[in-house]
Every structure is written in C-alpha cells, then in structure tokens.
PDB file of C-alpha atoms in Angstrom:
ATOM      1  CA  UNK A   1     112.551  91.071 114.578  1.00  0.00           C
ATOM      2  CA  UNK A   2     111.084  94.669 114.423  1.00  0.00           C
ATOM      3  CA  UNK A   3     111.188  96.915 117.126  1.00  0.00           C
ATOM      4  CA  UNK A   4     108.167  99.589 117.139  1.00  0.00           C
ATOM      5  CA  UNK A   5     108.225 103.089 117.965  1.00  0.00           C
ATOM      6  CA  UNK A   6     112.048 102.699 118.435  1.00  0.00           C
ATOM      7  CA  UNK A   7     114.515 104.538 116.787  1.00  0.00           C
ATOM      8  CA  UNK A   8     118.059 103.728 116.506  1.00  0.00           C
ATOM      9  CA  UNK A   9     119.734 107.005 116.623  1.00  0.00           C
ATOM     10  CA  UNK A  10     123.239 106.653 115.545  1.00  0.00           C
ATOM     11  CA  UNK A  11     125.452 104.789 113.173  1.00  0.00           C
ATOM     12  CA  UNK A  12     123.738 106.639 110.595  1.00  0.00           C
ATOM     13  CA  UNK A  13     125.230 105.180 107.212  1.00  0.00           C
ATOM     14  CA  UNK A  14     123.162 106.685 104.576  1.00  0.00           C
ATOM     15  CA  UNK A  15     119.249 106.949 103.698  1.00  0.00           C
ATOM     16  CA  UNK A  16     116.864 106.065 101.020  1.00  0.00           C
ATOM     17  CA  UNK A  17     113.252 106.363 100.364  1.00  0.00           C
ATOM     18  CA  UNK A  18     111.184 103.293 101.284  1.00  0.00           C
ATOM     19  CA  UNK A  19     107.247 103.318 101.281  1.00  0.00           C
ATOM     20  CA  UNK A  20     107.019 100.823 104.520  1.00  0.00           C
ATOM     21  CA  UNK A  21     109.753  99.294 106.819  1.00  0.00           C
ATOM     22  CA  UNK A  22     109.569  96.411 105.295  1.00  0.00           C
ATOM     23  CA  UNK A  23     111.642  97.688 102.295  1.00  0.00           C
ATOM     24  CA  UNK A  24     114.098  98.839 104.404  1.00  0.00           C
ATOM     25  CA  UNK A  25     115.427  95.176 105.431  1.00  0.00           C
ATOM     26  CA  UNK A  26     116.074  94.718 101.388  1.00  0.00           C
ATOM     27  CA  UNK A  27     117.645  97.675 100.929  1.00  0.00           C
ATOM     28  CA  UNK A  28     119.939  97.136 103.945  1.00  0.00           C
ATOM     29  CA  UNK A  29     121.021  93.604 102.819  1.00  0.00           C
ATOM     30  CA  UNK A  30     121.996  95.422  99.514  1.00  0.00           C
ATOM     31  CA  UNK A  31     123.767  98.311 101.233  1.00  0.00           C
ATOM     32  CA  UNK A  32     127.325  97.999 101.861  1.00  0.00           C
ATOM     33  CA  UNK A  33     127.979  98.112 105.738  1.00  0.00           C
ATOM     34  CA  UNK A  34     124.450  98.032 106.594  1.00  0.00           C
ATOM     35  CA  UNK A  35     123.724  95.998 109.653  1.00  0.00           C
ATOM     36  CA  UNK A  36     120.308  97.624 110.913  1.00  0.00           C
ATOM     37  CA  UNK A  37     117.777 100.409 110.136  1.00  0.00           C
ATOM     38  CA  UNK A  38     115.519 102.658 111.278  1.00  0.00           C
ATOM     39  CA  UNK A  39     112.439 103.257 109.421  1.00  0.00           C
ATOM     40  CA  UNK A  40     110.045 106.733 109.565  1.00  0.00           C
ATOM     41  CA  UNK A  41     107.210 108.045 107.507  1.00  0.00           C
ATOM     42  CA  UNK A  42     109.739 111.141 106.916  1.00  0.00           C
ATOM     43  CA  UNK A  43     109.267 112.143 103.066  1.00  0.00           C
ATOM     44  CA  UNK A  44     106.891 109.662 102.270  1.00  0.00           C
ATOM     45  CA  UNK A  45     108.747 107.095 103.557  1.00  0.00           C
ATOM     46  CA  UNK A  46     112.682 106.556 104.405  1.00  0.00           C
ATOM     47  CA  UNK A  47     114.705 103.916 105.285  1.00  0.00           C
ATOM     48  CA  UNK A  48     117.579 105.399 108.066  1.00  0.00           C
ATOM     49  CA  UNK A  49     120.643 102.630 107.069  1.00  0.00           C
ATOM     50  CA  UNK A  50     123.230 102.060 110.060  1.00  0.00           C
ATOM     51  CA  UNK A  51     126.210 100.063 110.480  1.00  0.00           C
ATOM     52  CA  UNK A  52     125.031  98.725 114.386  1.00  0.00           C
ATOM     53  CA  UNK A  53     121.982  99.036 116.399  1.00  0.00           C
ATOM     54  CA  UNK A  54     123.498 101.421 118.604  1.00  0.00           C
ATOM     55  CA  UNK A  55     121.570 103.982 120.983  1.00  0.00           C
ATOM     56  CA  UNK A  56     117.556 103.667 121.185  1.00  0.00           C
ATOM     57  CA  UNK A  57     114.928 106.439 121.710  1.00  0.00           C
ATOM     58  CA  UNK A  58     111.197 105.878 121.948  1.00  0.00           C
ATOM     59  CA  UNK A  59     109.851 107.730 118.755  1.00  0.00           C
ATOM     60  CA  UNK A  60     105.763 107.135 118.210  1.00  0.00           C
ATOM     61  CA  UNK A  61     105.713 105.510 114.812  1.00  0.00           C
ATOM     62  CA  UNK A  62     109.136 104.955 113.684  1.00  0.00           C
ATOM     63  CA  UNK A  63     110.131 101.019 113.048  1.00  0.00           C
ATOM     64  CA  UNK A  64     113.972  99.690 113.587  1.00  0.00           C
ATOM     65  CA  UNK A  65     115.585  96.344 113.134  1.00  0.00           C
ATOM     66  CA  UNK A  66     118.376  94.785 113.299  1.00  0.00           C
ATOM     67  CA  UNK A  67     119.826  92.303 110.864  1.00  0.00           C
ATOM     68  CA  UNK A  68     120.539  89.147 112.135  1.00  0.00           C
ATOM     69  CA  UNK A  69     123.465  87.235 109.576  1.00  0.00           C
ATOM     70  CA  UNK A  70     125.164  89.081 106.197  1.00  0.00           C
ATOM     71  CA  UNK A  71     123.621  86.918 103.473  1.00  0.00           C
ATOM     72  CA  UNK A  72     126.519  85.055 101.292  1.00  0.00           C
ATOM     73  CA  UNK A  73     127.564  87.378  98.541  1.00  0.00           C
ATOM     74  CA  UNK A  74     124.635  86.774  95.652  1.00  0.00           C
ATOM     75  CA  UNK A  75     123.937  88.379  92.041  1.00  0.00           C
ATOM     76  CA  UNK A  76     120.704  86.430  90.695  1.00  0.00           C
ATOM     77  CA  UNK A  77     120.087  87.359  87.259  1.00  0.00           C
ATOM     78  CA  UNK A  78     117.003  88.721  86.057  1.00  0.00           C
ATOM     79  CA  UNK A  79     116.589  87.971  82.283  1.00  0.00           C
ATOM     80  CA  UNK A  80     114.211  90.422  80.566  1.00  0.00           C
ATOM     81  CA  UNK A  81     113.973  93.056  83.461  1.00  0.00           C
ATOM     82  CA  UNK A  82     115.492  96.422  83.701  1.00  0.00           C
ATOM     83  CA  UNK A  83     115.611  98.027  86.549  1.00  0.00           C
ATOM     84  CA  UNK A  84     114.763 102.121  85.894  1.00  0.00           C
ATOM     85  CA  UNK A  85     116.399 105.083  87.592  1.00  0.00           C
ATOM     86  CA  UNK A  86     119.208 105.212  90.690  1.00  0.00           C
ATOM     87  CA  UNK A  87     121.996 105.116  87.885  1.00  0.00           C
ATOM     88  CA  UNK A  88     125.684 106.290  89.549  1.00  0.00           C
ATOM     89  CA  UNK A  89     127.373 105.374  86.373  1.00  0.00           C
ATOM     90  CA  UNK A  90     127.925 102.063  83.648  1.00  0.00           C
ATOM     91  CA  UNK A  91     130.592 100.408  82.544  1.00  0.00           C
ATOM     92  CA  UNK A  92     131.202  98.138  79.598  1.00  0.00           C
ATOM     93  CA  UNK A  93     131.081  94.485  80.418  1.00  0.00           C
ATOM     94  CA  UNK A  94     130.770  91.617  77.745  1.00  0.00           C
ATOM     95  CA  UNK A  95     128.224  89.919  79.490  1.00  0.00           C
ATOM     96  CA  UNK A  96     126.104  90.500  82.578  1.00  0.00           C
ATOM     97  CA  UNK A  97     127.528  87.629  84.491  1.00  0.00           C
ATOM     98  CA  UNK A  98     130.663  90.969  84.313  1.00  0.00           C
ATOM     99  CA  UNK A  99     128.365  93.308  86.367  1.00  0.00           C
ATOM    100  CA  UNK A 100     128.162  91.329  88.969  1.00  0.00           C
ATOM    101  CA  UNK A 101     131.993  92.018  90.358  1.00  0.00           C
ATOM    102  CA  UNK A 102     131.731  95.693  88.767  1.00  0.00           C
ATOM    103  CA  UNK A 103     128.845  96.233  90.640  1.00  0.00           C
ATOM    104  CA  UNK A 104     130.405  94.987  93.886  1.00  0.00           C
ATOM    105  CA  UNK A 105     133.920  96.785  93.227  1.00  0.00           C
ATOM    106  CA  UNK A 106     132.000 100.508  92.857  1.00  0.00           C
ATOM    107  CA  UNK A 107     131.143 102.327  96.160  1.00  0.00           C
ATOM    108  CA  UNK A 108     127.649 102.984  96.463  1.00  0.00           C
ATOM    109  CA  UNK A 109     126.410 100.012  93.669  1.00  0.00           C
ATOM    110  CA  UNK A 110     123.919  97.643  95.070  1.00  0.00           C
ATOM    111  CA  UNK A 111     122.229  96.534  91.746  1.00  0.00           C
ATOM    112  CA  UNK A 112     122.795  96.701  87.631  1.00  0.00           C
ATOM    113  CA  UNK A 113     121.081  96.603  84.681  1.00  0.00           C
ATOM    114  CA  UNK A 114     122.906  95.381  81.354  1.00  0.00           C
ATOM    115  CA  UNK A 115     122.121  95.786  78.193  1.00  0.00           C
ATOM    116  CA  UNK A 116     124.158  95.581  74.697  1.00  0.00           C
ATOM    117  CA  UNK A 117     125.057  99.101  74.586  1.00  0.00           C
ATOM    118  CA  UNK A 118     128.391  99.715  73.087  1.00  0.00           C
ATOM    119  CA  UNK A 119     128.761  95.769  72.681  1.00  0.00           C
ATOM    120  CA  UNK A 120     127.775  95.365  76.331  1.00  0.00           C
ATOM    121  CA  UNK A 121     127.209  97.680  79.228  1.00  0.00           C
ATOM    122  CA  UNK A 122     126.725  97.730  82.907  1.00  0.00           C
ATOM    123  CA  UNK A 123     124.516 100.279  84.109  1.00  0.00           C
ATOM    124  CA  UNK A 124     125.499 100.842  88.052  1.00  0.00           C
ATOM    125  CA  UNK A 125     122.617 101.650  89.962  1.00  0.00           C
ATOM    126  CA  UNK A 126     122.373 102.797  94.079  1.00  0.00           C
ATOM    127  CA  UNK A 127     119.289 100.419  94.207  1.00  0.00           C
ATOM    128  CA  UNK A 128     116.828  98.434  92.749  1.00  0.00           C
ATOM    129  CA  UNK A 129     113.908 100.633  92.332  1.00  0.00           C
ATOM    130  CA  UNK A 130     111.278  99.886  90.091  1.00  0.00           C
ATOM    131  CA  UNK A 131     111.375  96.866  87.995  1.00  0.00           C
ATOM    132  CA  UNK A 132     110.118  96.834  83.869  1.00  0.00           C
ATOM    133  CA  UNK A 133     110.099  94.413  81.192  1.00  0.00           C
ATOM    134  CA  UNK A 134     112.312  94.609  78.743  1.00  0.00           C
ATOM    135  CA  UNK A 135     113.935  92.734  76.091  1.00  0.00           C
ATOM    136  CA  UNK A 136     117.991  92.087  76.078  1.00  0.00           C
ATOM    137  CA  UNK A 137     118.290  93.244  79.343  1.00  0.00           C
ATOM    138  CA  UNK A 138     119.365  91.989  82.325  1.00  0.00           C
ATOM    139  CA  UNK A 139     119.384  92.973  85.719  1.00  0.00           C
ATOM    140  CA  UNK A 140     119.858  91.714  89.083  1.00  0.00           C
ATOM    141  CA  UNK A 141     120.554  93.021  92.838  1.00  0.00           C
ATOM    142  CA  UNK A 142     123.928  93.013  94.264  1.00  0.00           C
ATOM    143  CA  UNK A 143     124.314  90.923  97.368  1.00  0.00           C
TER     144      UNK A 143
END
C-alpha cells in the first residue's frame, strides 16, 4: 500500500536513484535491512531505504511504503543477461549458481553478474541497474 505525500523521516538506511516509487519497492526487497521507503523526485528520482516506517510528515509529492512480508531468500538466474554498472567488487566462482551465497555474504551486494573471467567470476553489484544481452553471462538479483 502507498502512502502519498507522506514521508517517513527516519530509519534512514541508505539511498539510491529510482525514476518512480515504484522502483523503490524492488530495490528495498533487494536491500539488506530494508523494510520500507520513502520515495522523492530529489535528483531525478531517489528511493529513501529504511529499516521501519517510523515517524511521518506530510511532504507534497513524496511517496512511502511499507513492506508487508521479507520474501524467502531467492537468486533466479538470468541466462544471457548482464547486468551493467553498480560493481562493489567480483570474486571468482566456478559457476554462477556460486554467486548466489557470495553475493549474499558481501555487505552492500544485492545482485551479480558472472561471466568466465579468470575461469569464472562473480561480479558484485549494489543493484540491478540496467539489464543487456549478452552471451556467457549470467546474472540474477539477490533476494
């Protein structure tokens, strides 16, 4: 449920960019700790991540929800994609099926992209961002 021209103003957690609220539940499921968000059209768009709803304020335009259950932990790989930019570091892994745990033990990782770099390689990433085609690689969010 969203909740318009609220904003939750503390339990701040981090922030990303995210072009309409709607991103923001996505990102939050994929953020470690993240429980609810506050949306504004601050930069173009960011997505305010909290660990609890927390205080409200009336603020004209700005979009907050809460999430209602933590999804089961999930890595669905994407065959064939790569997912460009947000990279906080890789690792080698034999196989992507390896990411998925790598992924999850790194602070800050919320998605991957492997490749066979180096006879297999994780490439950590903060967050999904944009999505290509691409041979031999696979990719997939970190639930």
């Amino acid at each position: 449920m969203f909740e318009y021209d609220l904003d939750y103003i503390d339990n701040d957690i981090g922030n990303t960019p995210g072009k309409s609220y709607t991103d923001c539940c996505g990102i939050c499921h994929t953020w470690s700790g993240c429980r609810s968000f506050s949306w504004s059209s601050h930069n173009g768009g960011t997505c305010w991540l909290k660990s609890a709803r927390g205080q409200t304020q009336y603020k004209k335009g700005v979009v907050s929800s809460k999430l209602l259950d933590n999804p089961p932990p999930s890595c669905t790989l994407e065959p064939n994609k790569d997912y460009v930019n947000y990279d906080i570091g890789n690792v080698p892994g034999g196989k992507p099926e390896d990411c998925c745990d790598k992924c999850r033990a790194k602070n800050g990782c919320h998605a991957f992209s492997w490749s066979n770099h180096n006879y297999g390689t994780c490439w950590l990433k903060s967050t999904k961002g944009s999505t290509i085609n691409k041979s031999g690689v696979t990719s997939a969010v970190v639930y």
